[in-house]
Tab-separated table of C-alpha atoms in Angstrom:
chain	number	residue	atom	x	y	z
A	144	UNK	CA	-54.025	12.921	25.394
A	145	UNK	CA	-52.269	13.139	29.395
A	146	UNK	CA	-54.205	10.509	30.659
A	147	UNK	CA	-55.442	12.340	34.520
A	148	UNK	CA	-56.625	9.636	36.577
A	149	UNK	CA	-53.366	7.907	37.458
A	150	UNK	CA	-53.545	8.261	40.860
A	151	UNK	CA	-57.058	6.513	41.128
A	152	UNK	CA	-56.437	3.878	39.864
A	153	UNK	CA	-53.241	2.902	41.281
A	154	UNK	CA	-55.829	2.916	44.224
A	155	UNK	CA	-58.107	0.333	42.244
A	156	UNK	CA	-55.364	-1.672	41.398
A	157	UNK	CA	-53.971	-2.093	44.398
A	158	UNK	CA	-57.327	-2.896	45.960
A	159	UNK	CA	-57.222	-5.594	42.927
A	160	UNK	CA	-54.132	-6.569	44.842
A	161	UNK	CA	-55.710	-7.265	48.390
A	162	UNK	CA	-59.026	-9.009	46.868
A	163	UNK	CA	-57.025	-11.675	44.891
A	164	UNK	CA	-54.820	-11.822	48.608
A	165	UNK	CA	-58.633	-12.575	49.484
A	166	UNK	CA	-58.670	-15.468	46.834
A	167	UNK	CA	-55.250	-16.805	47.551
A	168	UNK	CA	-55.411	-16.949	51.231
A	169	UNK	CA	-59.361	-18.831	51.077
A	170	UNK	CA	-58.012	-21.198	48.707
A	171	UNK	CA	-54.940	-22.833	51.333
A	172	UNK	CA	-52.023	-20.150	50.653
A	173	UNK	CA	-50.079	-18.174	53.570
A	174	UNK	CA	-47.858	-15.499	54.435
A	175	UNK	CA	-49.481	-13.043	52.222
A	176	UNK	CA	-47.432	-10.352	51.346
A	177	UNK	CA	-47.590	-7.407	49.006
A	178	UNK	CA	-44.480	-5.482	46.960
A	179	UNK	CA	-44.490	-2.751	44.780
A	180	UNK	CA	-41.875	-2.626	42.451
A	181	UNK	CA	-41.923	-3.707	38.853
A	182	UNK	CA	-41.491	-8.154	39.555
A	183	UNK	CA	-44.595	-8.981	41.114
A	184	UNK	CA	-47.544	-7.844	43.525
A	185	UNK	CA	-48.782	-10.525	45.849
A	186	UNK	CA	-46.485	-13.521	47.015
A	187	UNK	CA	-48.051	-16.418	49.148
A	188	UNK	CA	-46.926	-20.354	49.928
A	189	UNK	CA	-48.819	-22.567	48.219
A	190	UNK	CA	-50.846	-24.677	50.059
A	191	UNK	CA	-49.546	-28.043	46.986
A	192	UNK	CA	-46.325	-27.232	46.756
A	193	UNK	CA	-45.006	-24.811	50.276
A	194	UNK	CA	-43.229	-22.969	47.908
A	195	UNK	CA	-43.516	-19.448	48.086
A	196	UNK	CA	-45.763	-18.322	44.966
A	197	UNK	CA	-45.036	-14.276	42.946
A	198	UNK	CA	-48.259	-12.955	40.972
A	199	UNK	CA	-48.003	-10.074	38.671
A	200	UNK	CA	-51.879	-9.294	39.205
A	201	UNK	CA	-53.703	-6.821	36.598
A	202	UNK	CA	-56.662	-5.052	37.434
A	203	UNK	CA	-58.933	-3.843	34.910
A	204	UNK	CA	-61.091	-1.078	36.438
A	205	UNK	CA	-62.869	-0.196	32.497
A	206	UNK	CA	-64.962	-3.283	31.601
A	207	UNK	CA	-67.676	-1.752	33.684
A	208	UNK	CA	-70.781	-2.987	30.554
A	209	UNK	CA	-70.681	-4.442	27.721
A	210	UNK	CA	-70.526	-1.351	25.681
A	211	UNK	CA	-67.136	-0.961	27.945
A	212	UNK	CA	-65.372	-4.469	27.454
A	213	UNK	CA	-63.583	-5.192	24.786
A	214	UNK	CA	-63.441	-8.790	25.323
A	215	UNK	CA	-60.223	-8.909	25.434
A	216	UNK	CA	-56.812	-9.238	27.913
A	217	UNK	CA	-54.333	-6.347	27.933
A	218	UNK	CA	-50.929	-7.306	28.211
A	219	UNK	CA	-48.147	-4.897	28.867
A	220	UNK	CA	-45.077	-6.216	27.375
A	221	UNK	CA	-43.282	-2.298	26.838
A	222	UNK	CA	-43.851	0.376	28.527
A	223	UNK	CA	-41.594	4.297	27.086
A	224	UNK	CA	-39.654	1.681	24.555
A	225	UNK	CA	-38.418	-0.285	27.576
A	226	UNK	CA	-39.357	-4.031	28.379
A	227	UNK	CA	-42.003	-3.935	31.376
A	228	UNK	CA	-45.038	-5.839	32.379
A	229	UNK	CA	-44.425	-9.264	31.474
A	230	UNK	CA	-41.838	-9.148	29.960
A	231	UNK	CA	-39.969	-7.539	33.072
A	232	UNK	CA	-42.015	-9.117	35.875
A	233	UNK	CA	-40.208	-12.067	38.093
A	234	UNK	CA	-44.158	-13.623	39.070
A	235	UNK	CA	-44.518	-16.933	38.975
A	236	UNK	CA	-47.996	-16.160	37.575
A	237	UNK	CA	-49.859	-13.810	35.771
A	238	UNK	CA	-54.005	-12.969	37.050
A	239	UNK	CA	-55.733	-10.599	35.781
A	240	UNK	CA	-58.507	-9.328	37.744
A	241	UNK	CA	-61.531	-7.994	36.015
A	242	UNK	CA	-63.591	-6.485	39.511
A	243	UNK	CA	-67.031	-5.602	37.609
A	244	UNK	CA	-67.741	-9.152	36.234
A	245	UNK	CA	-70.333	-10.908	38.726
A	246	UNK	CA	-68.658	-14.598	37.178
A	247	UNK	CA	-65.519	-15.906	35.564
A	248	UNK	CA	-63.588	-13.032	36.730
A	249	UNK	CA	-60.654	-13.988	37.566
A	250	UNK	CA	-58.013	-15.341	35.089
A	251	UNK	CA	-54.915	-17.524	35.525
A	252	UNK	CA	-52.070	-18.123	33.476
A	253	UNK	CA	-48.457	-19.435	34.698
A	254	UNK	CA	-46.421	-16.563	33.838
A	255	UNK	CA	-44.074	-18.824	31.488
A	256	UNK	CA	-46.970	-20.032	29.732
A	257	UNK	CA	-48.221	-16.403	29.452
A	258	UNK	CA	-45.107	-15.885	27.490
A	259	UNK	CA	-45.044	-18.919	25.419
A	260	UNK	CA	-48.774	-18.072	24.613
A	261	UNK	CA	-48.075	-14.920	23.526
A	262	UNK	CA	-44.900	-16.009	20.832
A	263	UNK	CA	-46.735	-18.991	19.622
A	264	UNK	CA	-49.753	-16.795	18.803
A	265	UNK	CA	-48.157	-12.916	17.942
A	266	UNK	CA	-49.347	-12.838	14.854
A	267	UNK	CA	-53.305	-13.214	15.490
A	268	UNK	CA	-53.105	-10.962	18.262
A	269	UNK	CA	-53.021	-7.671	17.978
A	270	UNK	CA	-49.994	-5.376	19.452
A	271	UNK	CA	-51.950	-1.581	20.536
A	272	UNK	CA	-50.312	1.251	22.729
A	273	UNK	CA	-52.273	2.719	25.343
A	274	UNK	CA	-51.739	3.208	29.416
A	275	UNK	CA	-50.268	7.101	30.571
A	276	UNK	CA	-50.368	9.127	27.445
A	277	UNK	CA	-49.663	5.845	24.900
A	278	UNK	CA	-46.398	4.600	26.616
A	279	UNK	CA	-47.328	1.113	26.760
A	280	UNK	CA	-47.367	-1.052	24.392
A	281	UNK	CA	-50.220	-3.906	25.166
A	282	UNK	CA	-50.906	-7.444	23.291
A	283	UNK	CA	-54.197	-8.103	23.140
A	284	UNK	CA	-55.868	-11.847	24.251
A	285	UNK	CA	-59.417	-12.276	22.543
A	286	UNK	CA	-60.997	-14.179	26.049
A	287	UNK	CA	-63.249	-16.518	24.140
A	288	UNK	CA	-61.012	-18.174	21.527
A	289	UNK	CA	-58.177	-18.191	23.908
A	290	UNK	CA	-60.303	-18.683	27.406
A	291	UNK	CA	-58.821	-23.073	27.617
A	292	UNK	CA	-55.098	-21.796	28.058
A	293	UNK	CA	-56.273	-19.958	31.423
A	294	UNK	CA	-57.353	-20.793	34.497
A	295	UNK	CA	-60.703	-19.087	35.301
A	296	UNK	CA	-62.496	-18.435	38.457
A	297	UNK	CA	-65.255	-16.576	40.138
A	298	UNK	CA	-64.355	-14.530	43.185
A	299	UNK	CA	-66.939	-13.189	44.978
A	300	UNK	CA	-66.690	-10.327	47.566
């Protein structure tokens, strides 16, 4: 099956990056900038460390109601059999943004912690094909089971 909504979804994903940048600004981050390569999406100067911090942001656009919620966070690890997603990102943090949730819609985890978490729990996680033409390899992380591994926030827009 050919995926035909890529352009629309890209716009929604970029809007999600703007939303996350607003959240970061509201939490003291400054010097916000955006990037369009595979290494990071949003960068900001941390109010705690003063360091530039990079964020990889994934916007979940399909989870609109209970009927479409799989209960998972999907994390890309390969695309067309090549490392991608968290396997190639240089970001400091991974952010999963559920744009249709009213609360608990921003899930943060350090990239190092996410990679280690997946390695330690890979036997309990499901790996599936997805994305355009099923060319992506995704790790599915059940939210309820692994909630405590993430810093979860509510972003009101």
